Short mmCIF file of C-alpha atoms and ligand atoms in Angstrom, two decimals:
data_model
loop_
_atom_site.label_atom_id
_atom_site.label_comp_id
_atom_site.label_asym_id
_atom_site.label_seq_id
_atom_site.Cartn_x
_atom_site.Cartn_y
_atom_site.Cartn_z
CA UNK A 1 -12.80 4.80 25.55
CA UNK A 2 -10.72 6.44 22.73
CA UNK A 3 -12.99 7.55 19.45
CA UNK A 4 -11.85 4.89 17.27
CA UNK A 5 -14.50 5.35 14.47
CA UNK A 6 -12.92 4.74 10.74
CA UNK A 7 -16.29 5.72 9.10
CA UNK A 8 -16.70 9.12 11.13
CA UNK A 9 -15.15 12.39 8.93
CA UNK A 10 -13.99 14.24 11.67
CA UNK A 11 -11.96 10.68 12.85
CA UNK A 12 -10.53 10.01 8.53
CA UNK A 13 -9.38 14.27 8.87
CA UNK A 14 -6.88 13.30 11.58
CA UNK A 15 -7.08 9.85 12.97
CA UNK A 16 -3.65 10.58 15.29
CA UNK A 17 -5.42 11.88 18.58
CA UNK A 18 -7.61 9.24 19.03
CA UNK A 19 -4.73 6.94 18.23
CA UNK A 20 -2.84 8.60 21.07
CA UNK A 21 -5.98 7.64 22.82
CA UNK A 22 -5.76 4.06 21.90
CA UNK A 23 -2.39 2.96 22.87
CA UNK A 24 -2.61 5.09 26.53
CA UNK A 25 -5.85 3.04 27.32
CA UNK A 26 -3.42 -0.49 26.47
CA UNK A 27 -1.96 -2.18 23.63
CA UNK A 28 -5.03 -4.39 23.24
CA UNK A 29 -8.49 -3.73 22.44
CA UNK A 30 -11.22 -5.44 20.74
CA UNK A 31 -13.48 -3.32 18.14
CA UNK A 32 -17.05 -4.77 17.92
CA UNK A 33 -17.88 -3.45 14.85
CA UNK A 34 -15.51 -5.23 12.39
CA UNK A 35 -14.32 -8.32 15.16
CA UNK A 36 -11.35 -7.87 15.33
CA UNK A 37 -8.52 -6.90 18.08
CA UNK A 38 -6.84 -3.79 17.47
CA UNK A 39 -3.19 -3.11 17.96
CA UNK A 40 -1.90 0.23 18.18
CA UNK A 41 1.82 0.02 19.59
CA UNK A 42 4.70 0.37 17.27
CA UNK A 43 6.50 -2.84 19.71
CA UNK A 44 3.80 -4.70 19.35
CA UNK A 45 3.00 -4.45 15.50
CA UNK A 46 6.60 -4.98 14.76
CA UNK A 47 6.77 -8.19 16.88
CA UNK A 48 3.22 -9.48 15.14
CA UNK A 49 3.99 -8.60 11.69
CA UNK A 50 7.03 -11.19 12.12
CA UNK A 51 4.90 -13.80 14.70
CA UNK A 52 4.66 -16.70 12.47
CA UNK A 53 1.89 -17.90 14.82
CA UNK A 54 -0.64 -15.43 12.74
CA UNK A 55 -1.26 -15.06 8.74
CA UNK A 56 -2.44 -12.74 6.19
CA UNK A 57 -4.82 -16.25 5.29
CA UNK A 58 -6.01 -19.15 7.08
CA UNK A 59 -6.85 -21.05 4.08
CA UNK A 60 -3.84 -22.42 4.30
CA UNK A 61 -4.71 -24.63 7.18
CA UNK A 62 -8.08 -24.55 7.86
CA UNK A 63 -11.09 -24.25 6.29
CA UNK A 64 -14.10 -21.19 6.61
CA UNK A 65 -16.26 -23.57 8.86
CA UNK A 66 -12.70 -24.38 11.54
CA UNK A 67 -12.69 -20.29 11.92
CA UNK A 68 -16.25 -19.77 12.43
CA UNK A 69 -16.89 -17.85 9.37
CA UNK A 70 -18.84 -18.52 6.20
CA UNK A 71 -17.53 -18.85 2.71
CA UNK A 72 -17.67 -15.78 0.23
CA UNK A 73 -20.65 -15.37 -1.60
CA UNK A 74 -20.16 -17.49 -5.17
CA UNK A 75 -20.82 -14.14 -6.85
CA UNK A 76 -17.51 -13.15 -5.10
CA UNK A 77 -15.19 -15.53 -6.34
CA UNK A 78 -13.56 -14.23 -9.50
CA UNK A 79 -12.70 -11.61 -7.40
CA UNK A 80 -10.99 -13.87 -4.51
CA UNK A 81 -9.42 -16.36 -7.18
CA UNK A 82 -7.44 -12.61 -8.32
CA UNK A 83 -6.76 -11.67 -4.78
CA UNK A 84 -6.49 -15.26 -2.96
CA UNK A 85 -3.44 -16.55 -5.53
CA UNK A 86 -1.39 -13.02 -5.31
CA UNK A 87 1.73 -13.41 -2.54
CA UNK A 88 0.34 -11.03 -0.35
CA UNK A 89 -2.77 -13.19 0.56
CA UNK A 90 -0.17 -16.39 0.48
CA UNK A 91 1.60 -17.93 3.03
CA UNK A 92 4.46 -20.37 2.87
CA UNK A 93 4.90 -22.16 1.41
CA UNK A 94 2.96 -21.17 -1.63
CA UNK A 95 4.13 -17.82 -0.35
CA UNK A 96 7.95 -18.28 -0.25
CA UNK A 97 7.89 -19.83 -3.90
CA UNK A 98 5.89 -17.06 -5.47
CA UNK A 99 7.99 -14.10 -4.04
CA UNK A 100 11.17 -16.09 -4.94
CA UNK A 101 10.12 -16.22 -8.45
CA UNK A 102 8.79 -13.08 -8.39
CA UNK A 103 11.79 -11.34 -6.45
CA UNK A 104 13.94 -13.31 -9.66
CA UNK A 105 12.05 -10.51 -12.21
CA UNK A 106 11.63 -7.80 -9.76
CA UNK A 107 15.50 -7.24 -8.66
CA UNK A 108 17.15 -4.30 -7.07
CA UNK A 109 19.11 -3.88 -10.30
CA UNK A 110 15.46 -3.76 -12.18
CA UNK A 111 14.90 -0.82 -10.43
CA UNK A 112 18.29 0.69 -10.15
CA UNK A 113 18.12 0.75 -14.26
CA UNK A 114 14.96 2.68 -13.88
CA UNK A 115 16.17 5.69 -12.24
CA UNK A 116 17.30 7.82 -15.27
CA UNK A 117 13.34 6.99 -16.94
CA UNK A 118 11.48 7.70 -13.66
CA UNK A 119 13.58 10.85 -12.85
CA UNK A 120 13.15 12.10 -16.75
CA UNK A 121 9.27 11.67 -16.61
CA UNK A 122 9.07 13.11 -13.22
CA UNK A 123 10.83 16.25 -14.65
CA UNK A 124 8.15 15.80 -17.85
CA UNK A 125 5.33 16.15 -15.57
CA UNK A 126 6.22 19.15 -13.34
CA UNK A 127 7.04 20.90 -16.22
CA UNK A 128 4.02 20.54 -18.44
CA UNK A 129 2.35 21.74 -14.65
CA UNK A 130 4.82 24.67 -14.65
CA UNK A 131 3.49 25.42 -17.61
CA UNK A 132 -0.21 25.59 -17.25
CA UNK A 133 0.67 27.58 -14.23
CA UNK A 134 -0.33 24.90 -11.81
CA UNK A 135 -3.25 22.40 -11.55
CA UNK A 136 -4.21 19.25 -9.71
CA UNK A 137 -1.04 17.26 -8.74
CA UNK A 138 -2.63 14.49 -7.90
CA UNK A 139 -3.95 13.77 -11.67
CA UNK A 140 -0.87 15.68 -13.03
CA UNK A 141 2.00 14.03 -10.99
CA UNK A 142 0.80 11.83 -8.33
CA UNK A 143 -0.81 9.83 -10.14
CA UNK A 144 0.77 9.27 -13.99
CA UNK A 145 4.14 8.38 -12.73
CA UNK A 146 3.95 5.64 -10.56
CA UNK A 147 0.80 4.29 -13.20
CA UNK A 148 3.28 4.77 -16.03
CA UNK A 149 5.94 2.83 -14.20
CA UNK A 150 4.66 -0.22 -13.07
CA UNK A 151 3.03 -0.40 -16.77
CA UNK A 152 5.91 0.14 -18.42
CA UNK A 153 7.86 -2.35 -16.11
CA UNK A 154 5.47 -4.75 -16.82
CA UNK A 155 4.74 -4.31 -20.19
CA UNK A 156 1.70 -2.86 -20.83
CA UNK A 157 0.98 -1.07 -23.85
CA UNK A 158 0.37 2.73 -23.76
CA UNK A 159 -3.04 2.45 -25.26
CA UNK A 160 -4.31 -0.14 -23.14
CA UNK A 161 -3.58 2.13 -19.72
CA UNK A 162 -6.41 3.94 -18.96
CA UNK A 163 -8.39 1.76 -17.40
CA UNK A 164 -6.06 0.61 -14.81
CA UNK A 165 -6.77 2.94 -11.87
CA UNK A 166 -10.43 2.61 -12.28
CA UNK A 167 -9.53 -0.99 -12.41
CA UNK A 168 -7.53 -1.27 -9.14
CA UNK A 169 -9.64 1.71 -7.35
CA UNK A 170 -12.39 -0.60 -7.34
CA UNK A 171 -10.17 -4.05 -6.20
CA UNK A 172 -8.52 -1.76 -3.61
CA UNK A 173 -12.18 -0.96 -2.42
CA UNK A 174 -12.41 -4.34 -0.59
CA UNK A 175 -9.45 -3.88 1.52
CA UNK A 176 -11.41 -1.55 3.46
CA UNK A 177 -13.07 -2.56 6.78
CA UNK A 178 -16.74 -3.86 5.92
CA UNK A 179 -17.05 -2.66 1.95
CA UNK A 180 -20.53 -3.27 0.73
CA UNK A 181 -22.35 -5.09 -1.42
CA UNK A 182 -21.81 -2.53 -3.89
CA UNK A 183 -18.25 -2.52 -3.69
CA UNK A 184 -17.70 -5.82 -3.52
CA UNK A 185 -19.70 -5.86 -6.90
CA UNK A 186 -17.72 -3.02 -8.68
CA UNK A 187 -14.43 -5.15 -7.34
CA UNK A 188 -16.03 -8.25 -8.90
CA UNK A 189 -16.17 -6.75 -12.10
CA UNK A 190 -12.76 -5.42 -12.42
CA UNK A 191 -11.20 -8.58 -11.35
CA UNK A 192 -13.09 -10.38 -14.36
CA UNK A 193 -11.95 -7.32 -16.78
CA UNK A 194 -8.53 -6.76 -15.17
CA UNK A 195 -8.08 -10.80 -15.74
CA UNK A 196 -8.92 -11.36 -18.79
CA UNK A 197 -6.96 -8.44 -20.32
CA UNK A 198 -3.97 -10.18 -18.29
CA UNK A 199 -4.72 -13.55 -19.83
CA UNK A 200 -4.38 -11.76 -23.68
CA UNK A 201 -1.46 -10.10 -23.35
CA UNK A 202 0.07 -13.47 -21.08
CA UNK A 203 -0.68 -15.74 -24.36
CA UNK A 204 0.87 -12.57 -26.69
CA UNK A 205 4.10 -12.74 -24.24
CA UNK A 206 4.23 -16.44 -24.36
CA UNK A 207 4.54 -16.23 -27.78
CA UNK A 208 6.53 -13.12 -28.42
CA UNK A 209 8.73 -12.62 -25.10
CA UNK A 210 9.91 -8.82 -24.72
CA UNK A 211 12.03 -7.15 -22.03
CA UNK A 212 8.98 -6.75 -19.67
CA UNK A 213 8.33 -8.12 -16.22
CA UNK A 214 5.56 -10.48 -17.25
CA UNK A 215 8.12 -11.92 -20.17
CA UNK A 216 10.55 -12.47 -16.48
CA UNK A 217 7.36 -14.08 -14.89
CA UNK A 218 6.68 -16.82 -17.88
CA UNK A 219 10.35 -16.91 -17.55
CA UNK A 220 10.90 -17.37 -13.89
CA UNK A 221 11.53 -21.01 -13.05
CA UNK A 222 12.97 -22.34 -9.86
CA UNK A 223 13.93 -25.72 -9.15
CA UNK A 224 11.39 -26.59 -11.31
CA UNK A 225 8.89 -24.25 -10.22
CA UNK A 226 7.24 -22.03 -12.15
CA UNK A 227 4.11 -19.42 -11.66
CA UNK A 228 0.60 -21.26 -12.58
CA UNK A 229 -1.27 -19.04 -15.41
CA UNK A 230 -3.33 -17.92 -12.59
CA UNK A 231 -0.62 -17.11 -10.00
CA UNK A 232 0.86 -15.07 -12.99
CA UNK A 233 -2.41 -13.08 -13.28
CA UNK A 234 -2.92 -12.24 -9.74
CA UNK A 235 0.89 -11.59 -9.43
CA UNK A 236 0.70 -8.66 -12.38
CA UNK A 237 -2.65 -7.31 -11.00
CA UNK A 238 -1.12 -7.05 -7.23
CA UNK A 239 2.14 -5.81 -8.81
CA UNK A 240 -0.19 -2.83 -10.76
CA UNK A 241 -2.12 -2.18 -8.03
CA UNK A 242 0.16 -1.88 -5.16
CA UNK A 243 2.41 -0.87 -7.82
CA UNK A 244 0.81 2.79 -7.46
CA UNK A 245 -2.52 3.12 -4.77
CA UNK A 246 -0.29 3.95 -1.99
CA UNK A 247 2.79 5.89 -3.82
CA UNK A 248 -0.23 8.44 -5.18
CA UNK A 249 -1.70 8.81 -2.33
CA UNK A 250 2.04 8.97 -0.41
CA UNK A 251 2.64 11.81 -2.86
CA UNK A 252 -0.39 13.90 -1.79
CA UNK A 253 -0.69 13.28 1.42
CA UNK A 254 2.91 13.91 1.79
CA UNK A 255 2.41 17.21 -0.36
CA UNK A 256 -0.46 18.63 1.73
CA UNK A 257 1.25 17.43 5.44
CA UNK A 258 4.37 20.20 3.23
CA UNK A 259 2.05 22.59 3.00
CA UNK A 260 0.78 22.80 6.39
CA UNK A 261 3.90 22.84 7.75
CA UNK A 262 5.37 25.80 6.49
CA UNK A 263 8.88 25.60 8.44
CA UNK A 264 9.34 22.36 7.29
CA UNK A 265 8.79 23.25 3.50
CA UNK A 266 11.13 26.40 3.91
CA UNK A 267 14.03 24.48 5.33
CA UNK A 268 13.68 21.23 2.74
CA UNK A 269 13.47 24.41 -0.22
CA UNK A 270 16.66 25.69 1.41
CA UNK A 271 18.17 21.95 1.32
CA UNK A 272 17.58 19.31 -1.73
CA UNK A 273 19.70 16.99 0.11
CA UNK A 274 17.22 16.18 2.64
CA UNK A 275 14.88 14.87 -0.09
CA UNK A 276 15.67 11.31 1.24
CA UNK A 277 14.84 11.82 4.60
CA UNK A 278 11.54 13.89 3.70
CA UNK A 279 10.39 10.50 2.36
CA UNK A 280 10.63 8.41 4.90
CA UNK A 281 9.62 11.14 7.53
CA UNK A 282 6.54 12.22 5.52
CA UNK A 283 5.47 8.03 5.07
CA UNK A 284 5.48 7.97 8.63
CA UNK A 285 3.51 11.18 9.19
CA UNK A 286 0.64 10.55 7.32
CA UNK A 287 0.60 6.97 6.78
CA UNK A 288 -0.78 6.05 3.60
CA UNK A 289 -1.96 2.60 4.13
CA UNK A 290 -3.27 2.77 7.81
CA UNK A 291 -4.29 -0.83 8.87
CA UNK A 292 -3.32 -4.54 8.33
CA UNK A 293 -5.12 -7.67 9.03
CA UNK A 294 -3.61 -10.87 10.16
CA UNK A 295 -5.71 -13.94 11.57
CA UNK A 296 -4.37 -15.72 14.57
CA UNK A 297 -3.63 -19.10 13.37
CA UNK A 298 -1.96 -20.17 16.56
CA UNK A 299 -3.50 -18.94 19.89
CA UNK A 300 -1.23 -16.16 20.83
CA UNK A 301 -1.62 -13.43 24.18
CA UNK A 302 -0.76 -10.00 24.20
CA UNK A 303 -0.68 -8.06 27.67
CA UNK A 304 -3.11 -10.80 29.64
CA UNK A 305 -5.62 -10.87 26.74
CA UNK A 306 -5.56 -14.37 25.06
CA UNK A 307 -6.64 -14.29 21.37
CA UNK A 308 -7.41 -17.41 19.97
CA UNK A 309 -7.12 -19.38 16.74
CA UNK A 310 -9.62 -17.64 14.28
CA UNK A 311 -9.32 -14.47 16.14
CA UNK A 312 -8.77 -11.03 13.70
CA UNK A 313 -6.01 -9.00 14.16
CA UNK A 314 -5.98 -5.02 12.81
CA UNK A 315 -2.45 -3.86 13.44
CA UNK A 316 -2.64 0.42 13.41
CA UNK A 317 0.32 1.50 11.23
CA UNK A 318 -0.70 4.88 11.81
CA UNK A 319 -0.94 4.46 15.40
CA UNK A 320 2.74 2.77 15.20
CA UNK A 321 4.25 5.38 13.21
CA UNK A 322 3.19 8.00 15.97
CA UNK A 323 3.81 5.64 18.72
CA UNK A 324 6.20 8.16 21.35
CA UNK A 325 8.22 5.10 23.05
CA UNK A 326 9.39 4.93 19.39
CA UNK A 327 9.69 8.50 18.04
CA UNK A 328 10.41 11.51 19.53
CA UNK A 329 8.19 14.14 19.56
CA UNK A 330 6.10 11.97 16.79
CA UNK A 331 3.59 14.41 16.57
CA UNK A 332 6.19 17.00 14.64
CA UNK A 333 6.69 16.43 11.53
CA UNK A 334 10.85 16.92 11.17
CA UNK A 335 12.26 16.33 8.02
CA UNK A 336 15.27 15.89 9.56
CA UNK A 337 14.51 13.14 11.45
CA UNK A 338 17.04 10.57 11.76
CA UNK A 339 16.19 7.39 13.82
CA UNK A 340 13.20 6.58 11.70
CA UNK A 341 11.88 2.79 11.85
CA UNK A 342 8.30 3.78 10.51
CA UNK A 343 5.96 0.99 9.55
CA UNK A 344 5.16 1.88 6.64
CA UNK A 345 6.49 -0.91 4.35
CA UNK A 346 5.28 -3.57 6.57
CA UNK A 347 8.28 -5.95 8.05
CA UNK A 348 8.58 -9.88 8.33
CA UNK A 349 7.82 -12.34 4.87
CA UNK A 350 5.00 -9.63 3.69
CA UNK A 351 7.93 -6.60 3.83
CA UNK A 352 7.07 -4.60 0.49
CA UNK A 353 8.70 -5.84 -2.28
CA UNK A 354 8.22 -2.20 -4.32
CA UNK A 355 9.93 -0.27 -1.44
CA UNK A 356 13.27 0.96 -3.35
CA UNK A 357 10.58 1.63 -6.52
CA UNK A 358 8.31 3.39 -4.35
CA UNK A 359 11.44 5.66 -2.49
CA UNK A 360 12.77 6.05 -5.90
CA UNK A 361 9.61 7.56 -7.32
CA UNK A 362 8.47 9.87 -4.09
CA UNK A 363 12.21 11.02 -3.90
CA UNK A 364 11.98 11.86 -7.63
CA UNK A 365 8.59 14.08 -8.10
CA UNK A 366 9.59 15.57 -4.92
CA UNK A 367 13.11 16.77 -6.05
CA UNK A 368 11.28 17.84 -9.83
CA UNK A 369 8.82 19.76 -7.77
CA UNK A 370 11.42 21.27 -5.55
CA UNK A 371 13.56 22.23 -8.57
CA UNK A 372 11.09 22.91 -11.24
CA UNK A 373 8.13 24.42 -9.17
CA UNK A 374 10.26 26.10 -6.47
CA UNK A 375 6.66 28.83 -5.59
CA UNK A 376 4.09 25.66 -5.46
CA UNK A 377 1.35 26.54 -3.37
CA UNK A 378 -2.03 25.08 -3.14
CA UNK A 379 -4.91 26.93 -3.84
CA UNK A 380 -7.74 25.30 -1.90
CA UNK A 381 -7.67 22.95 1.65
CA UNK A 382 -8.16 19.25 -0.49
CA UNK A 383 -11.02 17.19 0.36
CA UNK A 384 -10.23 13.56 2.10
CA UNK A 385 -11.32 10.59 0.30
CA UNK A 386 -13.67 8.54 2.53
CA UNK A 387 -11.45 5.69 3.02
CA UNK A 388 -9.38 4.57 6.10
CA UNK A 389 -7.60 1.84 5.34
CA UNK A 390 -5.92 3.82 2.00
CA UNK A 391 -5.70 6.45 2.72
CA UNK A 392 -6.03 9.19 0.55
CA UNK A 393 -7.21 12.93 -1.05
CA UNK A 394 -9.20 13.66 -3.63
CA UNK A 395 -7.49 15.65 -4.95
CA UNK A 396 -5.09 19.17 -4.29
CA UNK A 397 -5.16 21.66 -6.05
CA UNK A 398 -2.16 23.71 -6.94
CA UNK A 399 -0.75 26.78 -8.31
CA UNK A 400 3.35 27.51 -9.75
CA UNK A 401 4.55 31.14 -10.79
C1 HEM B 1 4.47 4.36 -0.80
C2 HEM B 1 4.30 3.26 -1.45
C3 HEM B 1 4.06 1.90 -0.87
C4 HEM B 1 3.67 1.52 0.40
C5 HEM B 1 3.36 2.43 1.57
C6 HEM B 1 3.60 0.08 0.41
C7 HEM B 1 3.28 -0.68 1.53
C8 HEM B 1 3.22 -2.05 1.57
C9 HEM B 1 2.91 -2.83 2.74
C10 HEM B 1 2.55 -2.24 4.09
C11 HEM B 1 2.95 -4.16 2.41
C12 HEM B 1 2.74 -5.36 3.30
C13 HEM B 1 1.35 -5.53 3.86
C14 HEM B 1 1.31 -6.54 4.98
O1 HEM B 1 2.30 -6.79 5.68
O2 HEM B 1 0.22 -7.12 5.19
C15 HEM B 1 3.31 -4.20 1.00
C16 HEM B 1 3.45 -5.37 0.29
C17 HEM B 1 3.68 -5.38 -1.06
N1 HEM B 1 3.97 -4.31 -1.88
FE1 HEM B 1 4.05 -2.38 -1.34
N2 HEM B 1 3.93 -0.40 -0.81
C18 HEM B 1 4.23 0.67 -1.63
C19 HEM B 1 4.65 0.62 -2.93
C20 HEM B 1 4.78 -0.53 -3.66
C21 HEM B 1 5.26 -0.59 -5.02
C22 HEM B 1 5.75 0.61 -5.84
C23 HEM B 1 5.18 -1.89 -5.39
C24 HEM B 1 5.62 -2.43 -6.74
C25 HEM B 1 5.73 -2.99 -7.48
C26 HEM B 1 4.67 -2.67 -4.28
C27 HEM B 1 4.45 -4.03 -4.28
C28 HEM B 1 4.14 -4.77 -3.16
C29 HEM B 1 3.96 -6.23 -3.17
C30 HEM B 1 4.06 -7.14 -4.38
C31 HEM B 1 3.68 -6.61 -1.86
C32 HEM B 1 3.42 -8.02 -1.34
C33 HEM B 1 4.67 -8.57 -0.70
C34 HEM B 1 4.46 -9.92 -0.03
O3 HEM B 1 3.32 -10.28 0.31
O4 HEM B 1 5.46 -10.62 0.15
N3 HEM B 1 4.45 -1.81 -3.24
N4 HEM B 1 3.48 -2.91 0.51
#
């Protein structure tokens, strides 16, 4: 049996051999410890993500007691009112009206206007690294421009930033497999902070509209429909939070999978131009979000095995994005690479809504660091953070000059 085990070290340093593992013993096998069936072939994960017989919820359609499982715990709920009204937990129709109005803010044109900002305060941050003669670029690049982004596009006052990763580090903890009691209290927390500050500065836009993202969302009206005060909460808190968890750690991970491939960061030094297609090759290298859940809402069989309604779905992305009927040699990374349909963004209604943000901000502190930083080395192997789902370092360590 392959070593699936996402709470084992040795399994979180390089999960891609026993994924290997996984998809030659079938494309079908359930994993006691969380219940649920895992998935591991790129065909397969593709087809599911757009099987409208399964769903990111169930609530939809049946209740906790129909799917054999208990309610949350009542201490739990502010954070599943945040979580439970935000599109991504949503399915039609509730789902189809919120990303409309959402998509009406959150346009291609939005982000097309932000390319001269995020490209100047990429350049900002590599150079104030430069200077200091190198540093951590996780806290120094990874992480302050995708945090300053999504704030600025949505409006949020410099002053009031800083608690926004520790904020959505600790609502991102219960999208892991299992969290704890612990983390499910720390996530608890934030979603009553994280909401209220939304409801304040809500009520200030309401009043005073500005050229912000949450001003679009008051403003958004379709048909009739609008977003509910709380839809509008959970819709800024999943736009901040997704807005930057996986483009930091897509930076890093990217940055460190550079570094260890020596040949690769020689020839993409020699060539700017294949900046674009470092992106999407390093998002399907390392994957930075490695697994998503859908229940089975409609009995549904995959290779003989029958999975019932109220059976758990984990679909791999990893495992896809190294899947060999898909990509050649996946093992190697090749910047290079041309025929590229990694995972990574998800496909069918859920498809990632921040994609051209996200490409335009990794394709931005990677050209800044290319041009600005041109000797960037780092100075010490980084240490993993202990998560699988987002996946993540610590931190890496750098040095320029
Ligand atoms: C490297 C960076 C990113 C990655 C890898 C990523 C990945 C994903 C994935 C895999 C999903 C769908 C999950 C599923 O199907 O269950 C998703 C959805 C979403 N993403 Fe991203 N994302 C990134 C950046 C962003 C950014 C910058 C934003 C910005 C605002 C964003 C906003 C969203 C939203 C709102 C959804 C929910 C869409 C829906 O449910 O219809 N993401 N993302």
């Amino acid at each position: 049996m392959a070593d699936f085990d996402p709470w084992d070290p040795a399994f979180l340093a390089d999960p891609y051999p026993a994924y290997a593992e996984l998809r030659a013993e079938g494309r079908v096998r359930y994993f006691e410890a969380t219940n649920q069936w895992l998935v591991p072939h790129h065909a397969d994960v593709s087809a599911l993500l757009r099987d409208r017989r399964l769903g990111r919820t169930y609530q939809h359609r049946f209740t906790h007691e129909d799917f054999g499982r208990t309610a949350p715990p009542a201490e739990h709920e502010p954070f599943h009112t945040l979580n439970d009204h935000g599109m991504l937990d949503l399915e039609p129709p509730d789902h189809t009206r919120i990303r409309r109005l959402v998509s009406k803010a959150f346009t291609p044109r939005t982000v097309e206007r932000l390319k001269p900002y995020v490209r100047e305060l990429a350049g900002e941050l590599v150079d104030a690294l430069v200077e200091k003669g190198g540093g951590d670029l996780l806290t120094d690049v990874a992480e302050p421009l995708p945090v300053a982004v999504i704030a600025e596009m949505l409006g949020i006052p410099e002053a009031d930033r800083a608690p926004l990763r520790p904020w959505s580090a600790d609502i991102c903890g219960m999208y892991e497999l299992n969290p704890s009691q612990e983390t499910a209290a720390r996530a608890v927390r934030a979603s009553v902070e994280f909401s209220a500050y939304l409801r304040e500065l809500i009520a200030a836009r309401r009043e005073k509209p500005g050229d912000d993202l949450i001003s679009g969302l008051i403003a958004a009206h379709d048909e009739g429909d609008r977003l509910t005060e709380q839809e509008m909460i959970s819709t800024a808190v999943l736009l901040l939070n997704a807005g930057h968890e996986a483009t930091v750690n897509a930076t890093v991970n990217g940055w460190w999978a550079l570094f260890s491939n020596e040949d690769q960061l020689a020839a993409l030094r020699a060539d700017h131009s294949l900046v674009p297609s470092a992106v999407e090759e390093l998002m399907r290298y390392d994957t930075p979000l490695q697994l998503f859940e859908r229940w089975v809402l409609d009995e549904i069989e995959i290779d003989g095995t029958v999975l019932p309604r109220g059976a758990e779905i984990a679909m791999l992305f990893g495992s896809a994005n190294h899947d060999p009927e898909v990509f050649a040699a996946p093992e190697k990374l090749d910047l290079t690479r041309k025929d590229n349909p990694h995972i990574s963004f998800s496909a069918g209604i859920h498809y990632c809504i921040g994609a051209p943000l996200a490409r335009l901000e990794l394709a931005a502190s990677m050209t800044a660091l290319l041009e600005k930083a041109p000797t960037l080395r780092p100075t010490a192997p980084p240490s993993r953070k202990p998560n699988f789902v987002i996946r993540g370092l610590e931190g890496l360590r750098v040095e320029v000059g």
